[in-house]
């Protein structure tokens, strides 16, 4: 009986994970309102008219997350020149984000999704028993608020270069 219950639970987790990752290119990006590292709220729909890179990451000050954030920082001029805003999201609180952004001189907003609800809407939440962390997933959202590109397998080392290249391609399709 216990084996059956464990198998049923595992099946439900797989189904819920598959449903959560069903966000598709062309779909309107789920709107949200979250606090940034200065505890000021940002609503995604307020950014309509601009391209948005929405990147989810597991935790402030971890090696891969720091590498990815610093890569966005080092390429922010190339990204903002494309009428694009970068938003980082994790389940860390605003205080943690503030320290992380200050230490690494991050010139973009880090949003606090403490309960993981937004990450879950985007299929970017990992539940580890009593711990929730964001998966390393990214999304490019076009000026109409629709998902233009999804990245589910992200390498912190080369992800930002891939995003810059894809922004060029996506933006050339609408010109």
PDB file of C-alpha atoms in Angstrom:
ATOM      1  CA  UNK A   1       0.000   0.000   0.000  1.00  0.00           C
ATOM      2  CA  UNK A   2       2.831   2.416   0.837  1.00  0.00           C
ATOM      3  CA  UNK A   3       4.544   1.665  -2.493  1.00  0.00           C
ATOM      4  CA  UNK A   4       1.300   2.449  -4.311  1.00  0.00           C
ATOM      5  CA  UNK A   5       0.914   5.754  -2.436  1.00  0.00           C
ATOM      6  CA  UNK A   6       4.483   6.792  -3.228  1.00  0.00           C
ATOM      7  CA  UNK A   7       3.984   5.899  -6.894  1.00  0.00           C
ATOM      8  CA  UNK A   8       0.711   7.857  -7.003  1.00  0.00           C
ATOM      9  CA  UNK A   9       2.352  10.876  -5.367  1.00  0.00           C
ATOM     10  CA  UNK A  10       5.279  10.737  -7.794  1.00  0.00           C
ATOM     11  CA  UNK A  11       2.841  10.584 -10.705  1.00  0.00           C
ATOM     12  CA  UNK A  12       0.927  13.608  -9.436  1.00  0.00           C
ATOM     13  CA  UNK A  13       4.152  15.577  -9.027  1.00  0.00           C
ATOM     14  CA  UNK A  14       5.177  14.746 -12.598  1.00  0.00           C
ATOM     15  CA  UNK A  15       1.764  15.780 -13.964  1.00  0.00           C
ATOM     16  CA  UNK A  16       1.722  19.052 -11.995  1.00  0.00           C
ATOM     17  CA  UNK A  17       5.262  19.804 -13.166  1.00  0.00           C
ATOM     18  CA  UNK A  18       4.297  19.141 -16.788  1.00  0.00           C
ATOM     19  CA  UNK A  19       1.234  21.382 -16.430  1.00  0.00           C
ATOM     20  CA  UNK A  20       3.303  24.162 -14.901  1.00  0.00           C
ATOM     21  CA  UNK A  21       5.746  24.051 -17.807  1.00  0.00           C
ATOM     22  CA  UNK A  22       2.958  24.312 -20.373  1.00  0.00           C
ATOM     23  CA  UNK A  23       3.516  28.051 -20.917  1.00  0.00           C
ATOM     24  CA  UNK A  24       4.049  28.448 -24.654  1.00  0.00           C
ATOM     25  CA  UNK A  25       5.705  30.841 -27.066  1.00  0.00           C
ATOM     26  CA  UNK A  26       3.050  33.248 -28.341  1.00  0.00           C
ATOM     27  CA  UNK A  27       1.048  33.063 -25.122  1.00  0.00           C
ATOM     28  CA  UNK A  28       0.447  36.201 -23.054  1.00  0.00           C
ATOM     29  CA  UNK A  29       3.034  36.174 -20.264  1.00  0.00           C
ATOM     30  CA  UNK A  30       1.402  35.705 -16.849  1.00  0.00           C
ATOM     31  CA  UNK A  31       1.231  39.120 -15.202  1.00  0.00           C
ATOM     32  CA  UNK A  32       2.544  39.665 -11.695  1.00  0.00           C
ATOM     33  CA  UNK A  33       3.399  42.321  -9.148  1.00  0.00           C
ATOM     34  CA  UNK A  34       6.513  41.677  -7.027  1.00  0.00           C
ATOM     35  CA  UNK A  35       8.837  43.724  -4.797  1.00  0.00           C
ATOM     36  CA  UNK A  36      12.330  44.515  -6.041  1.00  0.00           C
ATOM     37  CA  UNK A  37      15.571  44.822  -4.061  1.00  0.00           C
ATOM     38  CA  UNK A  38      14.463  48.248  -2.788  1.00  0.00           C
ATOM     39  CA  UNK A  39      11.086  46.826  -1.726  1.00  0.00           C
ATOM     40  CA  UNK A  40       9.334  48.787  -4.508  1.00  0.00           C
ATOM     41  CA  UNK A  41       6.692  46.867  -6.427  1.00  0.00           C
ATOM     42  CA  UNK A  42       6.980  46.233 -10.142  1.00  0.00           C
ATOM     43  CA  UNK A  43       4.104  44.995 -12.290  1.00  0.00           C
ATOM     44  CA  UNK A  44       5.091  43.166 -15.466  1.00  0.00           C
ATOM     45  CA  UNK A  45       2.241  44.646 -17.524  1.00  0.00           C
ATOM     46  CA  UNK A  46       3.601  48.152 -16.781  1.00  0.00           C
ATOM     47  CA  UNK A  47       6.529  47.274 -19.063  1.00  0.00           C
ATOM     48  CA  UNK A  48       4.384  46.816 -22.184  1.00  0.00           C
ATOM     49  CA  UNK A  49       6.004  48.556 -25.128  1.00  0.00           C
ATOM     50  CA  UNK A  50       9.436  47.199 -24.170  1.00  0.00           C
ATOM     51  CA  UNK A  51      11.096  43.842 -24.530  1.00  0.00           C
ATOM     52  CA  UNK A  52      11.669  42.032 -21.230  1.00  0.00           C
ATOM     53  CA  UNK A  53      14.181  39.362 -20.286  1.00  0.00           C
ATOM     54  CA  UNK A  54      12.660  37.582 -17.296  1.00  0.00           C
ATOM     55  CA  UNK A  55      15.171  35.223 -15.764  1.00  0.00           C
ATOM     56  CA  UNK A  56      14.540  32.944 -12.812  1.00  0.00           C
ATOM     57  CA  UNK A  57      17.494  31.759 -10.752  1.00  0.00           C
ATOM     58  CA  UNK A  58      17.870  29.563  -7.654  1.00  0.00           C
ATOM     59  CA  UNK A  59      19.624  31.715  -5.031  1.00  0.00           C
ATOM     60  CA  UNK A  60      21.553  34.928  -4.462  1.00  0.00           C
ATOM     61  CA  UNK A  61      25.310  34.567  -3.930  1.00  0.00           C
ATOM     62  CA  UNK A  62      25.620  31.027  -5.279  1.00  0.00           C
ATOM     63  CA  UNK A  63      28.335  30.487  -7.911  1.00  0.00           C
ATOM     64  CA  UNK A  64      26.132  29.872 -10.968  1.00  0.00           C
ATOM     65  CA  UNK A  65      23.631  32.585 -10.058  1.00  0.00           C
ATOM     66  CA  UNK A  66      26.393  35.117  -9.446  1.00  0.00           C
ATOM     67  CA  UNK A  67      28.040  34.258 -12.762  1.00  0.00           C
ATOM     68  CA  UNK A  68      24.741  34.659 -14.623  1.00  0.00           C
ATOM     69  CA  UNK A  69      23.834  37.950 -12.886  1.00  0.00           C
ATOM     70  CA  UNK A  70      27.291  39.410 -13.527  1.00  0.00           C
ATOM     71  CA  UNK A  71      27.060  38.381 -17.171  1.00  0.00           C
ATOM     72  CA  UNK A  72      23.776  40.309 -17.459  1.00  0.00           C
ATOM     73  CA  UNK A  73      25.522  43.246 -15.731  1.00  0.00           C
ATOM     74  CA  UNK A  74      28.482  43.119 -18.115  1.00  0.00           C
ATOM     75  CA  UNK A  75      26.180  43.078 -21.149  1.00  0.00           C
ATOM     76  CA  UNK A  76      23.492  45.464 -19.912  1.00  0.00           C
ATOM     77  CA  UNK A  77      24.441  48.146 -22.469  1.00  0.00           C
ATOM     78  CA  UNK A  78      23.955  45.718 -25.357  1.00  0.00           C
ATOM     79  CA  UNK A  79      20.618  44.622 -23.895  1.00  0.00           C
ATOM     80  CA  UNK A  80      19.162  48.038 -23.043  1.00  0.00           C
ATOM     81  CA  UNK A  81      20.184  49.313 -26.506  1.00  0.00           C
ATOM     82  CA  UNK A  82      17.586  46.837 -27.783  1.00  0.00           C
ATOM     83  CA  UNK A  83      14.755  48.511 -25.781  1.00  0.00           C
ATOM     84  CA  UNK A  84      14.946  45.581 -23.349  1.00  0.00           C
ATOM     85  CA  UNK A  85      14.581  45.431 -19.568  1.00  0.00           C
ATOM     86  CA  UNK A  86      16.219  42.667 -17.503  1.00  0.00           C
ATOM     87  CA  UNK A  87      14.385  41.278 -14.468  1.00  0.00           C
ATOM     88  CA  UNK A  88      15.863  38.596 -12.213  1.00  0.00           C
ATOM     89  CA  UNK A  89      13.504  36.557 -10.015  1.00  0.00           C
ATOM     90  CA  UNK A  90      14.173  34.172  -7.138  1.00  0.00           C
ATOM     91  CA  UNK A  91      12.513  33.208  -3.867  1.00  0.00           C
ATOM     92  CA  UNK A  92      15.060  35.259  -1.888  1.00  0.00           C
ATOM     93  CA  UNK A  93      13.702  38.258   0.008  1.00  0.00           C
ATOM     94  CA  UNK A  94      14.244  41.920  -0.917  1.00  0.00           C
ATOM     95  CA  UNK A  95      16.987  42.299   1.712  1.00  0.00           C
ATOM     96  CA  UNK A  96      18.999  39.432   0.218  1.00  0.00           C
ATOM     97  CA  UNK A  97      18.479  40.870  -3.281  1.00  0.00           C
ATOM     98  CA  UNK A  98      19.611  44.301  -2.093  1.00  0.00           C
ATOM     99  CA  UNK A  99      22.885  42.939  -0.696  1.00  0.00           C
ATOM    100  CA  UNK A 100      23.456  40.796  -3.815  1.00  0.00           C
ATOM    101  CA  UNK A 101      22.757  43.701  -6.200  1.00  0.00           C
ATOM    102  CA  UNK A 102      24.952  46.095  -4.224  1.00  0.00           C
ATOM    103  CA  UNK A 103      27.878  43.689  -3.866  1.00  0.00           C
ATOM    104  CA  UNK A 104      27.945  42.869  -7.593  1.00  0.00           C
ATOM    105  CA  UNK A 105      26.795  46.311  -8.854  1.00  0.00           C
ATOM    106  CA  UNK A 106      23.777  44.861 -10.655  1.00  0.00           C
ATOM    107  CA  UNK A 107      22.034  47.607 -12.683  1.00  0.00           C
ATOM    108  CA  UNK A 108      18.701  45.809 -13.030  1.00  0.00           C
ATOM    109  CA  UNK A 109      15.835  44.804 -10.784  1.00  0.00           C
ATOM    110  CA  UNK A 110      15.858  41.603  -8.756  1.00  0.00           C
ATOM    111  CA  UNK A 111      12.332  40.588  -7.810  1.00  0.00           C
ATOM    112  CA  UNK A 112      11.374  38.679  -4.684  1.00  0.00           C
ATOM    113  CA  UNK A 113       8.951  35.792  -5.258  1.00  0.00           C
ATOM    114  CA  UNK A 114       9.129  34.566  -1.649  1.00  0.00           C
ATOM    115  CA  UNK A 115       6.243  32.108  -1.899  1.00  0.00           C
ATOM    116  CA  UNK A 116       7.265  30.870  -5.367  1.00  0.00           C
ATOM    117  CA  UNK A 117       3.847  31.515  -6.921  1.00  0.00           C
ATOM    118  CA  UNK A 118       5.178  33.433  -9.923  1.00  0.00           C
ATOM    119  CA  UNK A 119       7.953  30.915 -10.558  1.00  0.00           C
ATOM    120  CA  UNK A 120       5.288  28.216 -10.424  1.00  0.00           C
ATOM    121  CA  UNK A 121       3.140  30.042 -13.012  1.00  0.00           C
ATOM    122  CA  UNK A 122       6.138  30.094 -15.345  1.00  0.00           C
ATOM    123  CA  UNK A 123       7.027  26.443 -14.696  1.00  0.00           C
ATOM    124  CA  UNK A 124      10.195  27.572 -12.960  1.00  0.00           C
ATOM    125  CA  UNK A 125       9.637  26.323  -9.411  1.00  0.00           C
ATOM    126  CA  UNK A 126      11.345  23.345  -7.830  1.00  0.00           C
ATOM    127  CA  UNK A 127       9.818  21.930  -4.650  1.00  0.00           C
ATOM    128  CA  UNK A 128      12.400  20.105  -2.553  1.00  0.00           C
ATOM    129  CA  UNK A 129      10.293  18.789   0.320  1.00  0.00           C
ATOM    130  CA  UNK A 130      10.029  21.880   2.552  1.00  0.00           C
ATOM    131  CA  UNK A 131      12.238  24.079   0.392  1.00  0.00           C
ATOM    132  CA  UNK A 132      11.158  25.952  -2.724  1.00  0.00           C
ATOM    133  CA  UNK A 133      13.695  27.369  -5.163  1.00  0.00           C
ATOM    134  CA  UNK A 134      13.426  28.763  -8.653  1.00  0.00           C
ATOM    135  CA  UNK A 135      14.747  26.723 -11.547  1.00  0.00           C
ATOM    136  CA  UNK A 136      17.186  28.423 -13.900  1.00  0.00           C
ATOM    137  CA  UNK A 137      14.680  29.298 -16.645  1.00  0.00           C
ATOM    138  CA  UNK A 138      14.426  32.459 -18.731  1.00  0.00           C
ATOM    139  CA  UNK A 139      11.833  34.075 -20.958  1.00  0.00           C
ATOM    140  CA  UNK A 140      11.961  36.819 -23.551  1.00  0.00           C
ATOM    141  CA  UNK A 141       8.693  38.745 -23.551  1.00  0.00           C
ATOM    142  CA  UNK A 142       7.857  40.978 -26.510  1.00  0.00           C
ATOM    143  CA  UNK A 143       6.441  44.541 -26.287  1.00  0.00           C
ATOM    144  CA  UNK A 144       2.888  43.171 -26.591  1.00  0.00           C
ATOM    145  CA  UNK A 145       3.440  41.118 -23.428  1.00  0.00           C
ATOM    146  CA  UNK A 146       3.656  37.768 -25.213  1.00  0.00           C
ATOM    147  CA  UNK A 147       6.281  35.105 -24.606  1.00  0.00           C
ATOM    148  CA  UNK A 148       8.676  35.235 -27.570  1.00  0.00           C
ATOM    149  CA  UNK A 149      11.325  32.734 -26.397  1.00  0.00           C
ATOM    150  CA  UNK A 150      11.670  30.199 -23.581  1.00  0.00           C
ATOM    151  CA  UNK A 151      14.907  28.821 -22.152  1.00  0.00           C
ATOM    152  CA  UNK A 152      14.484  25.761 -19.947  1.00  0.00           C
ATOM    153  CA  UNK A 153      18.092  24.532 -20.053  1.00  0.00           C
ATOM    154  CA  UNK A 154      20.279  27.453 -19.101  1.00  0.00           C
ATOM    155  CA  UNK A 155      24.056  27.508 -18.804  1.00  0.00           C
ATOM    156  CA  UNK A 156      25.129  30.514 -16.702  1.00  0.00           C
ATOM    157  CA  UNK A 157      28.371  30.788 -18.683  1.00  0.00           C
ATOM    158  CA  UNK A 158      26.874  31.491 -22.128  1.00  0.00           C
ATOM    159  CA  UNK A 159      23.214  32.291 -21.508  1.00  0.00           C
ATOM    160  CA  UNK A 160      23.425  36.061 -21.861  1.00  0.00           C
ATOM    161  CA  UNK A 161      25.217  35.829 -25.226  1.00  0.00           C
ATOM    162  CA  UNK A 162      22.443  33.521 -26.391  1.00  0.00           C
ATOM    163  CA  UNK A 163      19.801  36.009 -25.221  1.00  0.00           C
ATOM    164  CA  UNK A 164      21.483  38.957 -26.992  1.00  0.00           C
ATOM    165  CA  UNK A 165      21.670  36.948 -30.213  1.00  0.00           C
ATOM    166  CA  UNK A 166      18.041  35.841 -29.911  1.00  0.00           C
ATOM    167  CA  UNK A 167      16.903  39.414 -29.200  1.00  0.00           C
ATOM    168  CA  UNK A 168      18.572  40.483 -32.464  1.00  0.00           C
ATOM    169  CA  UNK A 169      16.771  37.728 -34.346  1.00  0.00           C
ATOM    170  CA  UNK A 170      13.376  38.284 -32.702  1.00  0.00           C
ATOM    171  CA  UNK A 171      13.500  42.043 -33.142  1.00  0.00           C
ATOM    172  CA  UNK A 172      14.512  41.747 -36.799  1.00  0.00           C
ATOM    173  CA  UNK A 173      11.337  39.717 -37.404  1.00  0.00           C
ATOM    174  CA  UNK A 174       9.116  42.614 -36.284  1.00  0.00           C
ATOM    175  CA  UNK A 175      10.946  45.453 -38.061  1.00  0.00           C
TER     176      UNK A 175
END
